[in-house]
CSV table of C-alpha atoms in Angstrom, one decimal:
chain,number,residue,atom,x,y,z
C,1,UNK,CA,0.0,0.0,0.0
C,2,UNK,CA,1.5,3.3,-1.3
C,3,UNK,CA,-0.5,5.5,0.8
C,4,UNK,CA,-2.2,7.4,-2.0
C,5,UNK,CA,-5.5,6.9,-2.3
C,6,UNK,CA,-7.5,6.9,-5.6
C,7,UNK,CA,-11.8,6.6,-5.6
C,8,UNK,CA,-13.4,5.2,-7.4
C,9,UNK,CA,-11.0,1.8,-8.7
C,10,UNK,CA,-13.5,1.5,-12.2
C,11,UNK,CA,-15.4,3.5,-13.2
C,12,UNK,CA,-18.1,3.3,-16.5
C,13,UNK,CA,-19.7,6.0,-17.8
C,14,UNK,CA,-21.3,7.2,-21.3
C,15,UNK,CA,-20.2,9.7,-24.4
C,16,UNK,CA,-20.9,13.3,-23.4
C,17,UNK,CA,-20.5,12.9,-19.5
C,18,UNK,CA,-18.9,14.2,-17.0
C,19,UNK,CA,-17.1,13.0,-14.1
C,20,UNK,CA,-14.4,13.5,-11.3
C,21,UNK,CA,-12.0,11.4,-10.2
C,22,UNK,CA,-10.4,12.2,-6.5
C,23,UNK,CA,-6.8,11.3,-4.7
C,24,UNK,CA,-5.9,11.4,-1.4
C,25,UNK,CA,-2.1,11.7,-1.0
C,26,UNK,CA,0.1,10.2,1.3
C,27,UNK,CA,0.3,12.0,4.6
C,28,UNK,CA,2.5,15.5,4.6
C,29,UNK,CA,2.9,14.8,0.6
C,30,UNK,CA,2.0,18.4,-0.3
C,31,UNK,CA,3.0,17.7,-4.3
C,32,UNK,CA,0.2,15.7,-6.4
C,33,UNK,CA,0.4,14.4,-10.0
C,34,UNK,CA,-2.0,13.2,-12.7
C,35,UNK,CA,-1.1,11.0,-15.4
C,36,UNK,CA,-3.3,9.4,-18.2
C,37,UNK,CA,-2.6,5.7,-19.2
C,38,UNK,CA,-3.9,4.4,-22.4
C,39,UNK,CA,-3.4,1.2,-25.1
C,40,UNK,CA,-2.0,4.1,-27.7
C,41,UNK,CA,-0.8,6.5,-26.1
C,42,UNK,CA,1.0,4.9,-22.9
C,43,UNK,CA,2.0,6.8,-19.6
C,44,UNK,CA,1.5,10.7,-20.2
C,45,UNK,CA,1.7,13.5,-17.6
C,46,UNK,CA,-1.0,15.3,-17.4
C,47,UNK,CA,-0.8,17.8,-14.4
C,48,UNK,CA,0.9,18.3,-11.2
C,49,UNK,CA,-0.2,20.6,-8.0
C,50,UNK,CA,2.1,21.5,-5.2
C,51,UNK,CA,0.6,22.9,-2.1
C,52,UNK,CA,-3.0,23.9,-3.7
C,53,UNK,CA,-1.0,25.8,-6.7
C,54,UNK,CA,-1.1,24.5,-10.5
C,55,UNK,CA,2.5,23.8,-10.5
C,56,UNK,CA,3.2,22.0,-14.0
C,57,UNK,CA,1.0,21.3,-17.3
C,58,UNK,CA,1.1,18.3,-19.0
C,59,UNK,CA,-1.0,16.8,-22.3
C,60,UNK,CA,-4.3,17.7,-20.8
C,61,UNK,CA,-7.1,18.3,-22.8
C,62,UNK,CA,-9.4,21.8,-22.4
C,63,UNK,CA,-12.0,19.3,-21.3
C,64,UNK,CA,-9.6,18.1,-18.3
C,65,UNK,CA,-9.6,20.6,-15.1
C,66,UNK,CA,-8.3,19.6,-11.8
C,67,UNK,CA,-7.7,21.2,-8.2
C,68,UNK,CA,-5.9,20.4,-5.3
C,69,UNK,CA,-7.9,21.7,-2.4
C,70,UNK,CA,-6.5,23.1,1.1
C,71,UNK,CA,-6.7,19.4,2.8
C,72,UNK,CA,-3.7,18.4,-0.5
C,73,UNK,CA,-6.8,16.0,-1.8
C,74,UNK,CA,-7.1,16.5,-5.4
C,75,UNK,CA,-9.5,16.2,-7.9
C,76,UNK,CA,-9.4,15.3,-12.0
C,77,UNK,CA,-12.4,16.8,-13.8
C,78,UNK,CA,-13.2,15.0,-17.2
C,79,UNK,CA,-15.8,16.3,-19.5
C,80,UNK,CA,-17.8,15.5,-22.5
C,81,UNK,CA,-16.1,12.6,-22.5
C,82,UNK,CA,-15.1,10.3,-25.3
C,83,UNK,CA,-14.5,7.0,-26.1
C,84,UNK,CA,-10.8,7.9,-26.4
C,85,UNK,CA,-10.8,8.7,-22.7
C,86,UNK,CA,-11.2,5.6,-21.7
C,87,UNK,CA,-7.8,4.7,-20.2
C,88,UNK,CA,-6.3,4.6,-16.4
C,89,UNK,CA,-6.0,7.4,-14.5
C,90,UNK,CA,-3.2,7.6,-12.3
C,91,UNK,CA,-2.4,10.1,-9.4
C,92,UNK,CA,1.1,10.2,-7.4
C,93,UNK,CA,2.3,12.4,-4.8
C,94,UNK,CA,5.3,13.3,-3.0
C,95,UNK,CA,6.9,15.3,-0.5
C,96,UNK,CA,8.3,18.3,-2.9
C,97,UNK,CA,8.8,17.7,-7.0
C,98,UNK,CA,12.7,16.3,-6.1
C,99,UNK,CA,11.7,13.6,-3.5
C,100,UNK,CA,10.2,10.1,-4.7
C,101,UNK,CA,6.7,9.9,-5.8
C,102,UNK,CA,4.0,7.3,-5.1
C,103,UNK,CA,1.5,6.0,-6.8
C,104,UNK,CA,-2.2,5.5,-5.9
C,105,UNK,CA,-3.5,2.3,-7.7
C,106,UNK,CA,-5.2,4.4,-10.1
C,107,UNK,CA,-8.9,4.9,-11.5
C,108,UNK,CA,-10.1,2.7,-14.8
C,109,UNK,CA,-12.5,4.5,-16.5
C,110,UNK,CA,-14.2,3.1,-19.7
C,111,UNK,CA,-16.7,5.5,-22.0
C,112,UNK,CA,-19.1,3.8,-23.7
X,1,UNK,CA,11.2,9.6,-32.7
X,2,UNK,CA,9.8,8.9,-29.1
X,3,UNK,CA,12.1,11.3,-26.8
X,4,UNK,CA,12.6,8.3,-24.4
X,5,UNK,CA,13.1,4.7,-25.9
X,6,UNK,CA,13.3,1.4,-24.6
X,7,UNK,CA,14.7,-1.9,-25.2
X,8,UNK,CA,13.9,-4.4,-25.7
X,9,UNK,CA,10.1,-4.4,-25.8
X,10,UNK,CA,9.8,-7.6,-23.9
X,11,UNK,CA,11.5,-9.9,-22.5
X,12,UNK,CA,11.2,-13.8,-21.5
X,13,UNK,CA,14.0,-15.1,-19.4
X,14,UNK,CA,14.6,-18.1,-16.8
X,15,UNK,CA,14.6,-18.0,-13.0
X,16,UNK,CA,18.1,-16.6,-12.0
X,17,UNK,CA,19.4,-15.2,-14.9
X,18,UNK,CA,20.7,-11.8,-15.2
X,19,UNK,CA,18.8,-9.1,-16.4
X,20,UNK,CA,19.2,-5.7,-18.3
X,21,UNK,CA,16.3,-3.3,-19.9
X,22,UNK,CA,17.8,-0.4,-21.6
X,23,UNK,CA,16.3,3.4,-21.7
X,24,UNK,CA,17.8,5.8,-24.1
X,25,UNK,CA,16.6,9.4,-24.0
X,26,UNK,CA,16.8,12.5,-27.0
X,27,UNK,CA,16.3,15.8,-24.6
X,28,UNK,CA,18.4,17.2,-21.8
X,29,UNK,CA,17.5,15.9,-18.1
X,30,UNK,CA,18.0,16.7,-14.7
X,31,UNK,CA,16.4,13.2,-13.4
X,32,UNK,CA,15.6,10.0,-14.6
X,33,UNK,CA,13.4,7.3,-12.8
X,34,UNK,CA,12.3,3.8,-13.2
X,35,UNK,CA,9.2,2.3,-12.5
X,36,UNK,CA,7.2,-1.3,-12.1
X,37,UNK,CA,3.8,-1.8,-13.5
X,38,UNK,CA,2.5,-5.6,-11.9
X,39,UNK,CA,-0.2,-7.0,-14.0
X,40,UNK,CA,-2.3,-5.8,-11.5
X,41,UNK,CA,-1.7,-2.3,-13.2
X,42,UNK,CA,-0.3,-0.8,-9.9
X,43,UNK,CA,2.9,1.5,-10.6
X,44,UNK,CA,5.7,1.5,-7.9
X,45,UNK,CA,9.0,3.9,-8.6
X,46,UNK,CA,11.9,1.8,-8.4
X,47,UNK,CA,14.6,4.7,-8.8
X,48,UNK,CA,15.0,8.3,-9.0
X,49,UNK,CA,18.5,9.2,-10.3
X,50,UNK,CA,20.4,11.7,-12.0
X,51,UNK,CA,24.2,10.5,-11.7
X,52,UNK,CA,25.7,7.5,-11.5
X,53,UNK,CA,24.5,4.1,-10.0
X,54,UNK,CA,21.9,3.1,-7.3
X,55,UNK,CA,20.9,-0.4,-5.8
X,56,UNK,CA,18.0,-1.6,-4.0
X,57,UNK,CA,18.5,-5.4,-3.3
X,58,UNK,CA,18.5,-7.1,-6.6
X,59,UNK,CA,18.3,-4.5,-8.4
X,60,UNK,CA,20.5,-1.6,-10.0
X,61,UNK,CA,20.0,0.9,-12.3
X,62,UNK,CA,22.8,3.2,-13.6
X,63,UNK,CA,23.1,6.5,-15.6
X,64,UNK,CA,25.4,7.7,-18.0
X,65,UNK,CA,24.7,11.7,-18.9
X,66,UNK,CA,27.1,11.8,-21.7
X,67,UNK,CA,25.8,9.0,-23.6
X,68,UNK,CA,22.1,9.8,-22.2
X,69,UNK,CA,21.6,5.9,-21.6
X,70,UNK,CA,20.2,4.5,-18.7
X,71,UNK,CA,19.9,0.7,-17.1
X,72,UNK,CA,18.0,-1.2,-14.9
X,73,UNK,CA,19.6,-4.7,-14.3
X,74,UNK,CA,18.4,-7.5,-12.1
X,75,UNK,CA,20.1,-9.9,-10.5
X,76,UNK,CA,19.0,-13.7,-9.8
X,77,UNK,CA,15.3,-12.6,-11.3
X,78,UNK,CA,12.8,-14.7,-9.9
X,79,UNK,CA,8.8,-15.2,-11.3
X,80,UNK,CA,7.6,-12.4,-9.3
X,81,UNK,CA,9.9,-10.0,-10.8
X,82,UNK,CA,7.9,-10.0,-14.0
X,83,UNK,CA,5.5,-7.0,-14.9
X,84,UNK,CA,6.0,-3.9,-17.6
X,85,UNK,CA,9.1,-1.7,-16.3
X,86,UNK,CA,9.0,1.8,-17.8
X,87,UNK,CA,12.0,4.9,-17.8
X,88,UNK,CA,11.0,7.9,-17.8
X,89,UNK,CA,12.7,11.1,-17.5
X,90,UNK,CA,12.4,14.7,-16.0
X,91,UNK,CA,13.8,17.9,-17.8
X,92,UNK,CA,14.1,20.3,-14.5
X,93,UNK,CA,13.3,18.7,-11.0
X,94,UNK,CA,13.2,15.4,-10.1
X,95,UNK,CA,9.1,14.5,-10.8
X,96,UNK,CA,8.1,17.7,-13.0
X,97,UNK,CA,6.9,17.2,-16.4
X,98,UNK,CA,8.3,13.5,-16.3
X,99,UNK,CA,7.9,11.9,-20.3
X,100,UNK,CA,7.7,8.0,-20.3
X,101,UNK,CA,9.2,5.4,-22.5
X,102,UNK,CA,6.9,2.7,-24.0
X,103,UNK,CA,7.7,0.1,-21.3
X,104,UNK,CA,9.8,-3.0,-20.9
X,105,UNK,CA,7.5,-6.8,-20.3
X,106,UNK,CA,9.5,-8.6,-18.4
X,107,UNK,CA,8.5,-11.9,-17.9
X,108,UNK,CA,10.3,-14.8,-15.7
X,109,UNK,CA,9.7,-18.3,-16.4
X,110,UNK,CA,10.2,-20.7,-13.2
């Protein structure tokens, strides 16, 4: 167990929805990261908060938003989604950008 | 051209032989890191380096900045060492902005 929490594990959902996926990082990790994981497109970055501020932008779409809230949990906002955006969502944190990160077990959305 | 690249793609081998996955990178880097994916699809981060040579029980990776090439060797691999191993690298601090190579399937056969 990492200590990063990711909610929900799966997740199904149709074309043209919207929906939020949420990570809870390890305890005093004030740096959080996003990444995308699809069949074509592998491991991207998508974007990374440290202490509630947008610290680094990935490959995320204009339909992607996320926050990192005062408590360091963070949210992924996807919208109008597509069948392309069906992939696995992974969030890590860390202490600061230069210390190891963790992984959470990550979210599995499909679009149908 | 993929700005990371790894070799080979996958990878059968026996119980106890010796391993090496290579990672070769295009763009300037100030940290490079190696992860395991378990079939399970949970990542772990294996090392975070940016100079030489590190090693966590059986396992090594090294660095070599000139020739931007990176390795991850295992030593005396065993079954439940196999799952996708993936290099990826950083261009300013140690996690920002990190770009991923396709990923290395390891898998050991008792």
């Amino acid at each position: 167990d990492s200590g990063v929490t990711q909610t929900p594990k799966h997740l199904i959902t149709a074309t043209g929805q919207r929906v939020t996926l949420r990570c809870s990082p390890r305890s005093g990790d004030l740096s959080v990261y996003w990444y995308q994981q699809s069949l074509d497109q592998g491991l991207q970055f998508l974007i990374q908060y440290y202490n509630g501020e947008e610290r680094a932008k990935g490959n995320i779409l204009e339909r992607f938003s996320a926050q990192q809230f005062p408590d360091l949990h963070s949210e992924l906002n996807l919208s109008s989604l597509e069948l392309g955006d069906s992939a696995l969502y992974f969030c890590a944190s860390s202490v600061d950008i230069r210390t190891e990160a963790f992984f959470g077990q990550g979210t599995r959305l499909t679009v149908v | 051209k993929n700005e990371v690249e790894q070799s080979p793609q996958n990878l059968t081998a026996q119980e106890g032989e010796f391993i090496t996955i290579n990672c070769s990178y295009s763009v300037g880097i100030s940290a490079l890191h190696w992860l395991q994916q378990h079939p399970g699809g949970g990542i772990v981060s294996l090392f975070m380096l940016s100079s030489g040579k590190k090693k966590h029980g059986r396992l090594i990776a090294t660095i070599n900045i000139q020739e931007k090439h990176s390795s991850l060797h295992i030593t005396a691999s065993h079954p439940r060492d196999s799952a996708v191993y993936i290099c990826a690298v950083s261009p300013n601090f140690g996690n920002e902005k990190l770009t991923f190579g396709t990923g290395t399937r390891l898998t050991i056969i008792p």
